[in-house]
Tab-separated table of C-alpha atoms in Angstrom:
chain	number	residue	atom	x	y	z
A	1	MET	CA	-7.376	32.089	15.007
A	2	VAL	CA	-4.576	30.000	16.512
A	3	ARG	CA	-1.966	30.139	13.795
A	4	PRO	CA	1.792	30.416	13.743
A	5	PRO	CA	3.039	33.852	12.653
A	6	TRP	CA	4.920	34.210	9.406
A	7	GLY	CA	8.411	32.901	9.841
A	8	ARG	CA	7.566	30.295	12.489
A	9	ARG	CA	8.217	26.916	10.934
A	10	TRP	CA	7.261	23.433	12.004
A	11	ILE	CA	7.385	19.852	10.822
A	12	ALA	CA	4.119	17.950	10.997
A	13	ALA	CA	5.136	14.755	12.780
A	14	SER	CA	3.964	13.822	16.245
A	15	VAL	CA	6.955	12.635	18.247
A	16	CYS	CA	8.090	11.678	21.711
A	17	GLY	CA	10.633	13.932	23.358
A	18	ALA	CA	12.459	16.919	21.913
A	19	ALA	CA	13.913	15.431	18.717
A	20	LEU	CA	14.719	18.071	16.116
A	21	GLY	CA	14.325	20.643	18.861
A	22	ALA	CA	11.674	23.277	18.397
A	23	MET	CA	11.159	22.295	14.761
A	24	LEU	CA	8.761	19.504	15.643
A	25	ALA	CA	5.319	20.806	16.479
A	26	ARG	CA	3.426	19.842	19.619
A	27	ALA	CA	5.480	16.795	20.577
A	28	VAL	CA	3.151	14.010	21.695
A	29	PRO	CA	3.677	10.259	22.016
A	30	ALA	CA	2.089	8.000	19.420
A	31	ALA	CA	-0.278	5.362	20.753
A	32	THR	CA	0.955	1.800	20.734
A	33	ALA	CA	-0.909	-0.170	18.054
A	34	PRO	CA	-0.141	-2.431	15.112
A	35	ALA	CA	1.929	-0.788	12.399
A	36	SER	CA	0.100	0.339	9.279
A	37	THR	CA	1.170	1.255	5.763
A	38	GLY	CA	-2.094	3.151	5.325
A	39	THR	CA	-2.526	1.770	1.824
A	40	VAL	CA	-5.330	-0.651	2.728
A	41	ALA	CA	-7.537	1.974	4.351
A	42	SER	CA	-6.903	4.441	1.514
A	43	ARG	CA	-7.566	1.658	-1.012
A	44	ALA	CA	-4.348	2.548	-2.819
A	45	GLN	CA	-3.265	-1.079	-2.533
A	46	ARG	CA	-6.497	-2.243	-4.142
A	47	ALA	CA	-6.174	0.331	-6.924
A	48	ARG	CA	-2.643	-0.888	-7.688
A	49	GLY	CA	-3.819	-4.484	-7.858
A	50	GLU	CA	-7.046	-4.093	-9.813
A	51	LEU	CA	-6.850	-0.960	-11.975
A	52	ALA	CA	-4.901	0.063	-15.054
A	53	ASP	CA	-4.324	3.140	-17.172
A	54	ALA	CA	-5.352	3.545	-20.815
A	55	SER	CA	-2.241	1.636	-21.934
A	56	GLY	CA	-3.001	-1.329	-19.712
A	57	HIS	CA	-0.303	-0.589	-17.123
A	58	ARG	CA	-1.231	-1.134	-13.506
A	59	LEU	CA	-1.867	2.054	-11.574
A	60	ASP	CA	1.298	2.637	-9.579
A	61	GLY	CA	2.076	6.298	-10.259
A	62	ARG	CA	4.379	5.646	-13.200
A	63	GLY	CA	4.919	8.679	-15.414
A	64	ALA	CA	4.937	11.087	-12.468
A	65	SER	CA	7.535	12.467	-10.106
A	66	ILE	CA	6.630	13.590	-6.604
A	67	ALA	CA	8.597	16.592	-5.380
A	68	ILE	CA	9.279	16.459	-1.651
A	69	ILE	CA	10.401	19.666	0.034
A	70	ASP	CA	11.768	18.477	3.365
A	71	THR	CA	14.871	17.724	5.398
A	72	GLY	CA	16.370	15.640	2.607
A	73	ILE	CA	16.336	11.907	1.966
A	74	ASP	CA	18.469	8.796	2.235
A	75	PRO	CA	18.387	7.513	-1.373
A	76	THR	CA	20.413	4.460	-0.331
A	77	HIS	CA	17.592	3.113	1.843
A	78	PRO	CA	16.256	-0.238	0.542
A	79	ALA	CA	12.748	1.249	0.310
A	80	PHE	CA	13.899	3.283	-2.688
A	81	ALA	CA	15.893	0.605	-4.508
A	82	LEU	CA	15.191	-0.262	-8.133
A	83	ALA	CA	16.360	-3.767	-8.960
A	84	GLY	CA	19.600	-3.287	-10.880
A	85	ARG	CA	18.598	0.235	-11.863
A	86	GLY	CA	19.572	2.530	-9.038
A	87	SER	CA	17.054	4.429	-6.931
A	88	LYS	CA	13.497	5.738	-7.101
A	89	VAL	CA	15.032	9.016	-5.978
A	90	ALA	CA	15.680	10.603	-9.369
A	91	ALA	CA	17.321	13.755	-8.005
A	92	VAL	CA	18.351	15.285	-4.699
A	93	LEU	CA	18.884	19.030	-4.510
A	94	SER	CA	19.591	21.657	-1.878
A	95	ALA	CA	17.649	24.913	-1.584
A	96	GLU	CA	20.244	26.657	0.578
A	97	ALA	CA	22.505	28.142	-2.090
A	98	CYS	CA	20.920	31.615	-1.885
A	99	ILE	CA	20.949	31.854	1.890
A	100	ILE	CA	23.172	34.697	3.097
A	101	ASP	CA	23.760	35.197	6.823
A	102	GLY	CA	20.815	32.948	7.575
A	103	GLU	CA	18.348	34.978	5.502
A	104	GLU	CA	16.556	33.822	2.380
A	105	SER	CA	16.826	35.820	-0.824
A	106	PRO	CA	13.319	37.293	-0.995
A	107	TYR	CA	10.923	36.940	-3.883
A	108	THR	CA	8.616	39.861	-4.500
A	109	SER	CA	5.778	40.120	-7.022
A	110	GLU	CA	7.948	38.657	-9.745
A	111	VAL	CA	8.367	34.899	-9.467
A	112	SER	CA	11.632	33.669	-10.926
A	113	SER	CA	14.009	30.800	-10.356
A	114	ASP	CA	17.714	31.385	-10.012
A	115	PRO	CA	19.532	28.129	-10.856
A	116	ALA	CA	22.118	29.011	-8.215
A	117	CYS	CA	19.476	28.855	-5.470
A	118	VAL	CA	18.683	25.153	-5.839
A	119	VAL	CA	21.638	22.954	-6.667
A	120	PRO	CA	22.209	19.197	-7.036
A	121	VAL	CA	23.930	17.390	-4.211
A	122	PRO	CA	25.875	14.109	-4.342
A	123	PRO	CA	23.729	10.958	-4.371
A	124	ALA	CA	24.378	10.150	-0.731
A	125	ASN	CA	22.413	10.240	2.495
A	126	VAL	CA	21.713	13.996	2.620
A	127	ASP	CA	19.195	13.388	5.412
A	128	ALA	CA	21.749	11.928	7.836
A	129	GLY	CA	22.378	15.164	9.687
A	130	HIS	CA	18.931	16.685	9.258
A	131	GLY	CA	16.692	14.351	11.198
A	132	GLY	CA	15.268	11.748	8.811
A	133	HIS	CA	11.848	13.358	8.400
A	134	GLY	CA	12.158	13.513	4.610
A	135	THR	CA	13.204	9.873	4.424
A	136	MET	CA	10.084	8.744	6.296
A	137	VAL	CA	7.871	10.969	4.143
A	138	GLY	CA	9.425	9.601	0.953
A	139	GLY	CA	8.899	6.044	2.147
A	140	VAL	CA	5.176	6.657	2.570
A	141	ALA	CA	4.921	8.138	-0.915
A	142	VAL	CA	6.841	5.560	-2.982
A	143	GLY	CA	8.602	3.043	-0.714
A	144	ASP	CA	8.814	-0.452	-2.154
A	145	ALA	CA	6.291	-3.021	-0.904
A	146	TYR	CA	7.521	-6.259	0.652
A	147	GLN	CA	7.405	-8.307	3.825
A	148	LEU	CA	10.106	-7.799	6.421
A	149	PRO	CA	11.812	-10.829	8.010
A	150	ASP	CA	9.542	-10.506	11.069
A	151	GLY	CA	6.441	-10.670	8.870
A	152	THR	CA	5.605	-6.951	8.945
A	153	GLU	CA	4.216	-5.641	5.670
A	154	VAL	CA	5.746	-2.376	4.476
A	155	GLY	CA	5.281	-0.290	1.369
A	156	GLY	CA	4.296	3.113	0.120
A	157	VAL	CA	1.555	4.259	-2.219
A	158	ALA	CA	2.835	5.037	-5.720
A	159	LEU	CA	5.415	2.308	-6.235
A	160	GLY	CA	6.101	3.333	-9.839
A	161	ALA	CA	6.553	7.054	-9.226
A	162	ARG	CA	9.888	8.811	-8.782
A	163	LEU	CA	11.029	11.346	-6.200
A	164	ILE	CA	12.612	14.744	-6.679
A	165	VAL	CA	13.777	15.779	-3.223
A	166	ILE	CA	14.727	19.342	-2.343
A	167	SER	CA	16.494	19.543	0.990
A	168	THR	CA	15.774	22.558	3.163
A	169	THR	CA	17.377	20.938	6.241
A	170	ALA	CA	15.532	20.660	9.547
A	171	GLY	CA	15.449	24.472	9.641
A	172	LEU	CA	13.327	24.642	6.483
A	173	VAL	CA	15.610	27.225	4.881
A	174	GLY	CA	15.214	28.109	1.226
A	175	ILE	CA	11.613	26.919	0.917
A	176	ASP	CA	10.651	29.793	-1.395
A	177	ASN	CA	13.602	28.892	-3.609
A	178	ALA	CA	12.402	25.284	-3.669
A	179	PHE	CA	8.909	26.233	-4.840
A	180	ALA	CA	10.266	28.601	-7.472
A	181	TRP	CA	12.641	25.926	-8.780
A	182	ILE	CA	9.780	23.432	-9.114
A	183	LEU	CA	7.701	26.006	-10.985
A	184	ALA	CA	10.549	26.560	-13.444
A	185	HIS	CA	11.608	22.916	-13.855
A	186	HIS	CA	8.569	20.699	-13.213
A	187	ALA	CA	8.290	19.605	-16.854
A	188	ALA	CA	11.853	18.221	-16.990
A	189	PRO	CA	13.223	18.157	-13.436
A	190	CYS	CA	16.436	16.328	-14.339
A	191	GLY	CA	17.114	18.387	-17.453
A	192	ALA	CA	16.070	18.179	-21.080
A	193	GLY	CA	18.566	15.431	-21.843
A	194	VAL	CA	17.177	12.956	-19.311
A	195	PRO	CA	14.278	10.821	-20.615
A	196	ALA	CA	10.949	11.026	-18.829
A	197	SER	CA	11.105	7.271	-18.259
A	198	GLU	CA	13.979	7.907	-15.845
A	199	CYS	CA	12.883	11.270	-14.482
A	200	PRO	CA	9.202	12.012	-15.171
A	201	PRO	CA	7.588	15.444	-14.867
A	202	ILE	CA	6.719	16.635	-11.382
A	203	LYS	CA	2.953	16.317	-10.952
A	204	VAL	CA	2.622	16.821	-7.201
A	205	VAL	CA	4.539	18.578	-4.417
A	206	ASN	CA	4.462	17.248	-0.843
A	207	CYS	CA	4.858	19.625	2.105
A	208	SER	CA	4.787	17.913	5.501
A	209	TRP	CA	5.516	21.107	7.413
A	210	GLY	CA	4.281	24.671	7.846
A	211	ALA	CA	6.016	27.986	7.293
A	212	SER	CA	3.343	30.639	6.725
A	213	THR	CA	5.191	32.764	4.184
A	214	PRO	CA	3.146	34.885	1.756
A	215	VAL	CA	5.323	33.944	-1.202
A	216	ILE	CA	4.287	30.287	-1.084
A	217	ALA	CA	0.653	31.017	-1.952
A	218	HIS	CA	1.723	32.863	-5.110
A	219	LEU	CA	4.005	30.028	-6.169
A	220	GLN	CA	1.594	27.161	-5.486
A	221	ASP	CA	-1.169	29.018	-7.353
A	222	ALA	CA	1.133	29.202	-10.355
A	223	LEU	CA	1.934	25.511	-9.986
A	224	ALA	CA	-1.775	24.645	-9.947
A	225	ARG	CA	-2.275	26.601	-13.169
A	226	ALA	CA	0.596	24.578	-14.634
A	227	GLY	CA	-1.121	21.320	-13.636
A	228	VAL	CA	0.896	20.550	-10.495
A	229	VAL	CA	-0.933	19.694	-7.252
A	230	THR	CA	0.424	20.789	-3.861
A	231	VAL	CA	-0.373	18.597	-0.834
A	232	TRP	CA	0.003	19.905	2.723
A	233	ALA	CA	0.000	18.302	6.141
A	234	ASN	CA	-2.721	20.083	8.100
A	235	GLY	CA	-0.785	20.071	11.384
A	236	ASN	CA	-0.839	18.307	14.745
A	237	THR	CA	-2.410	20.732	17.200
A	238	GLY	CA	-5.824	19.094	17.583
A	239	GLY	CA	-8.668	21.455	18.428
A	240	ASP	CA	-12.410	21.408	19.011
A	241	GLY	CA	-13.629	23.707	16.245
A	242	SER	CA	-13.765	26.817	18.414
A	243	THR	CA	-10.598	28.219	16.840
A	244	ASP	CA	-8.596	27.519	13.700
A	245	HIS	CA	-5.629	25.181	14.102
A	246	SER	CA	-5.199	24.302	10.411
A	247	ASN	CA	-2.021	24.884	8.440
A	248	PRO	CA	-2.540	28.288	6.789
A	249	ASP	CA	-0.232	27.419	3.887
A	250	ALA	CA	-2.989	25.092	2.696
A	251	THR	CA	-6.288	26.374	4.016
A	252	ASP	CA	-5.674	30.092	3.408
A	253	ASP	CA	-5.270	29.239	-0.267
A	254	GLN	CA	-8.541	28.026	-1.765
A	255	THR	CA	-7.041	27.463	-5.216
A	256	PRO	CA	-8.217	24.108	-6.633
A	257	GLY	CA	-5.270	21.747	-6.509
A	258	VAL	CA	-3.952	22.892	-3.121
A	259	ILE	CA	-4.934	20.147	-0.665
A	260	ALA	CA	-4.821	20.058	3.155
A	261	VAL	CA	-4.729	16.584	4.725
A	262	ALA	CA	-5.923	15.497	8.174
A	263	ALA	CA	-4.610	12.351	9.909
A	264	TYR	CA	-6.850	9.270	10.107
A	265	ASP	CA	-6.302	6.248	12.379
A	266	ASP	CA	-7.016	2.823	10.868
A	267	HIS	CA	-5.953	1.073	14.114
A	268	GLY	CA	-3.406	-0.928	12.148
A	269	THR	CA	-6.156	-3.071	10.622
A	270	GLY	CA	-6.894	-1.184	7.409
A	271	THR	CA	-10.420	-0.374	8.534
A	272	ARG	CA	-12.178	2.514	6.840
A	273	ASP	CA	-14.383	3.090	9.870
A	274	GLY	CA	-11.696	4.197	12.291
A	275	GLU	CA	-11.095	7.554	13.940
A	276	LEU	CA	-9.479	10.875	13.293
A	277	ALA	CA	-6.219	11.296	15.206
A	278	SER	CA	-6.793	13.372	18.329
A	279	THR	CA	-3.754	15.476	17.419
A	280	SER	CA	-4.861	16.158	13.830
A	281	SER	CA	-5.450	19.897	13.487
A	282	ARG	CA	-9.064	20.978	13.217
A	283	GLY	CA	-10.320	24.063	11.438
A	284	GLN	CA	-12.746	26.579	12.886
A	285	ALA	CA	-16.297	25.250	12.686
A	286	SER	CA	-17.743	28.612	11.663
A	287	GLN	CA	-15.176	29.193	8.889
A	288	PRO	CA	-15.285	26.444	6.237
A	289	THR	CA	-12.267	27.903	4.439
A	290	THR	CA	-10.154	26.697	7.379
A	291	TRP	CA	-11.258	23.071	7.164
A	292	PRO	CA	-8.974	20.306	5.867
A	293	ASP	CA	-9.840	18.959	2.429
A	294	VAL	CA	-9.554	15.219	3.078
A	295	SER	CA	-8.207	12.731	5.609
A	296	ALA	CA	-5.620	9.995	5.049
A	297	PRO	CA	-3.934	7.391	7.269
A	298	GLY	CA	-1.425	9.075	9.567
A	299	VAL	CA	-1.273	7.086	12.816
A	300	ASN	CA	1.347	4.398	13.530
A	301	ILE	CA	2.583	4.477	9.947
A	302	ILE	CA	5.625	2.303	9.306
A	303	SER	CA	8.152	3.790	6.919
A	304	ALA	CA	11.794	4.089	5.949
A	305	CYS	CA	14.241	5.532	8.466
A	306	ARG	CA	17.650	4.941	10.037
A	307	PRO	CA	18.419	4.685	13.771
A	308	TYR	CA	20.945	7.534	13.607
A	309	GLN	CA	18.394	9.953	12.121
A	310	ALA	CA	16.964	11.994	14.985
A	311	ILE	CA	13.288	11.614	14.168
A	312	CYS	CA	13.401	7.819	14.004
A	313	PRO	CA	13.995	6.918	17.658
A	314	ALA	CA	11.842	9.918	18.618
A	315	VAL	CA	8.697	8.707	16.855
A	316	GLU	CA	9.212	5.041	17.699
A	317	THR	CA	6.981	3.460	20.347
A	318	GLU	CA	8.045	-0.091	19.475
A	319	PRO	CA	11.409	-1.574	18.512
A	320	PRO	CA	12.476	-0.742	14.943
A	321	ARG	CA	12.169	-3.367	12.238
A	322	SER	CA	15.017	-4.561	10.057
A	323	GLY	CA	14.802	-4.485	6.289
A	324	PRO	CA	15.088	-7.220	3.700
A	325	GLY	CA	18.870	-7.453	3.385
A	326	PRO	CA	21.466	-8.698	5.884
A	327	ASN	CA	22.815	-5.161	6.304
A	328	ASP	CA	19.410	-3.488	6.609
A	329	VAL	CA	19.359	-3.416	10.400
A	330	ASP	CA	16.737	-1.176	12.045
A	331	THR	CA	15.633	0.428	8.788
A	332	TYR	CA	11.886	0.799	9.462
A	333	PHE	CA	10.278	2.888	12.185
A	334	ILE	CA	6.710	3.807	13.130
A	335	GLY	CA	5.550	7.429	13.245
A	336	SER	CA	2.337	9.405	13.583
A	337	GLY	CA	1.220	12.797	12.352
A	338	THR	CA	-0.182	14.603	9.361
A	339	SER	CA	3.398	14.480	8.032
A	340	PHE	CA	2.647	10.908	7.000
A	341	ALA	CA	-0.962	11.474	5.941
A	342	ALA	CA	0.125	14.052	3.351
A	343	PRO	CA	2.473	11.774	1.331
A	344	GLU	CA	-0.263	9.118	1.297
A	345	VAL	CA	-2.337	11.626	-0.659
A	346	ALA	CA	0.631	12.771	-2.750
A	347	GLY	CA	1.200	9.184	-3.856
A	348	ILE	CA	-2.477	8.802	-4.724
A	349	VAL	CA	-2.299	12.015	-6.756
A	350	ALA	CA	0.514	10.470	-8.815
A	351	MET	CA	-1.727	7.461	-9.481
A	352	LEU	CA	-4.614	9.723	-10.494
A	353	PHE	CA	-2.458	11.537	-13.027
A	354	GLN	CA	-1.571	8.147	-14.480
A	355	ALA	CA	-5.286	7.400	-14.789
A	356	ASP	CA	-5.891	10.742	-16.519
A	357	PRO	CA	-2.688	12.458	-17.664
A	358	ALA	CA	-4.699	15.411	-19.000
A	359	ALA	CA	-6.435	16.137	-15.685
A	360	SER	CA	-6.056	19.602	-14.210
A	361	ALA	CA	-4.954	20.155	-10.629
A	362	GLY	CA	-8.528	21.113	-9.783
A	363	GLN	CA	-9.926	17.941	-11.339
A	364	ILE	CA	-7.564	15.868	-9.213
A	365	GLU	CA	-8.783	17.582	-6.047
A	366	ASP	CA	-12.391	17.146	-7.150
A	367	ALA	CA	-11.870	13.412	-7.708
A	368	LEU	CA	-10.418	13.039	-4.214
A	369	LYS	CA	-13.201	14.977	-2.504
A	370	SER	CA	-16.151	13.647	-4.477
A	371	THR	CA	-15.202	10.006	-3.851
A	372	ALA	CA	-13.944	10.284	-0.252
A	373	TYR	CA	-15.336	7.697	2.146
A	374	LYS	CA	-17.649	9.173	4.767
A	375	PHE	CA	-16.336	7.559	7.932
A	376	LYS	CA	-18.560	8.478	10.836
A	377	PHE	CA	-16.124	9.592	13.539
A	378	GLY	CA	-16.322	13.176	14.761
A	379	VAL	CA	-18.697	15.941	13.802
A	380	PRO	CA	-21.335	15.374	11.097
A	381	TYR	CA	-20.640	16.272	7.505
A	382	GLN	CA	-22.482	19.263	6.108
A	383	ALA	CA	-23.022	20.641	2.629
A	384	LEU	CA	-20.094	22.708	1.382
A	385	GLY	CA	-20.357	23.616	-2.288
A	386	PRO	CA	-20.544	20.423	-4.373
A	387	TYR	CA	-19.277	18.260	-1.485
A	388	THR	CA	-20.081	17.455	2.107
A	389	SER	CA	-17.329	18.219	4.584
A	390	SER	CA	-16.520	18.797	8.256
A	391	TYR	CA	-14.123	20.984	10.183
A	392	ASP	CA	-12.223	17.985	11.565
A	393	LYS	CA	-11.878	15.476	8.717
A	394	GLY	CA	-12.747	17.397	5.551
A	395	ALA	CA	-14.658	15.484	2.873
A	396	GLY	CA	-13.697	12.141	4.436
A	397	LEU	CA	-11.115	9.390	4.011
A	398	VAL	CA	-9.359	9.350	0.653
A	399	ASP	CA	-10.333	6.468	-1.625
A	400	ALA	CA	-7.695	5.892	-4.295
A	401	TYR	CA	-9.739	3.170	-5.963
A	402	ALA	CA	-12.914	5.229	-6.367
A	403	ALA	CA	-11.029	8.387	-7.347
A	404	SER	CA	-9.078	6.504	-10.027
A	405	LEU	CA	-12.273	5.098	-11.502
A	406	ALA	CA	-13.773	8.576	-11.520
A	407	LEU	CA	-10.862	9.721	-13.688
A	408	GLY	CA	-11.195	6.897	-16.194
A	409	ALA	CA	-9.025	4.090	-14.852
A	410	ARG	CA	-9.823	0.656	-16.272
A	411	ARG	CA	-10.430	-2.498	-14.340
A	412	LEU	CA	-7.772	-5.006	-15.307
A	413	GLY	CA	-9.134	-7.315	-17.963
A	414	GLY	CA	-12.378	-5.379	-18.167
A	415	ASP	CA	-14.072	-2.246	-19.370
A	416	PRO	CA	-13.230	1.294	-18.384
A	417	GLY	CA	-14.224	1.894	-14.788
A	418	ALA	CA	-17.502	3.704	-14.415
A	419	GLY	CA	-18.537	4.611	-10.906
A	420	ARG	CA	-17.236	2.612	-7.971
């Protein structure tokens, strides 16, 4: 199997050049094509516009926080602004407090969370010196939807969700601490005194990177039992099925509620009959446990970034776009990779928990797989348990609309959704 050894860490964005040094895996240029938000092909946009929860609220991920373990985030970016109410970024923390001489404090068989290991940081641009990867990922998950002055449509998936961001820097240090903190604090991530309307429970964790540490599997299993889904980027090393290129953090763990995401290309048109990205990591054809679970848009995705963040000019194949305000110059960039497919799914997971707040992590994964759209590109699907799947694209392209209906979402002005 072609897998990174434990301790080798990578960020799952395909980039041009050597931005972020060796931390960015398999640097490749993104193809020039129209920018995409991904939300048309995934039908997240349709679900937001046509479906509601049991209380009649539109499906937008409200009531859920998405935890992003990454380089950090720029909470001042206009993508995260709440009109007159601050930011969609409910908390920014650092996981480095227990790092001594560059080594992480190890967890053994006992999982615990030391409050000193993950600490709040000031509400500023903590991603400025760490590359911008987390900012782009956050924009895909929850970034506000609007039209830029040049006419480009931007916007993330779960517009009503909140973000809890744990910075591990571009070196991905303290990742075990980050997982342990989420396990201990997912029910009230901002503290017992902060209302859930401002800082909802964490329902999904996004990991757009790979680290291959044995502790993570133990922690994400515990999170799944607690009702928290973990979404992983499957990697950007391509493959032909002869060997396993998938992210082992996701595919080695077959616990329901741990989801590996491949990168789909909608050609910037929102089509659901596009292609799988050539760089999207494939599993080994003869070992179904190595296959990705689902695919989501991850090619030429436009999202939040700043020109001084290293990843932004590195992923850009076209000039950056400026945001809605007069000071929002060059605030949107285009990137490709499973890094951006994963938060598409994480945002959809937040919407699914709004549709069915009592759903288990396994039921969320089942809804995604059982309703995935069977786009034809690549190798044929074959029976795999209750689903059909393939070593390149998993069960198919995520369908937020169909998955939400499967979990009881209601059509606006109509009866509870039944079927598709």
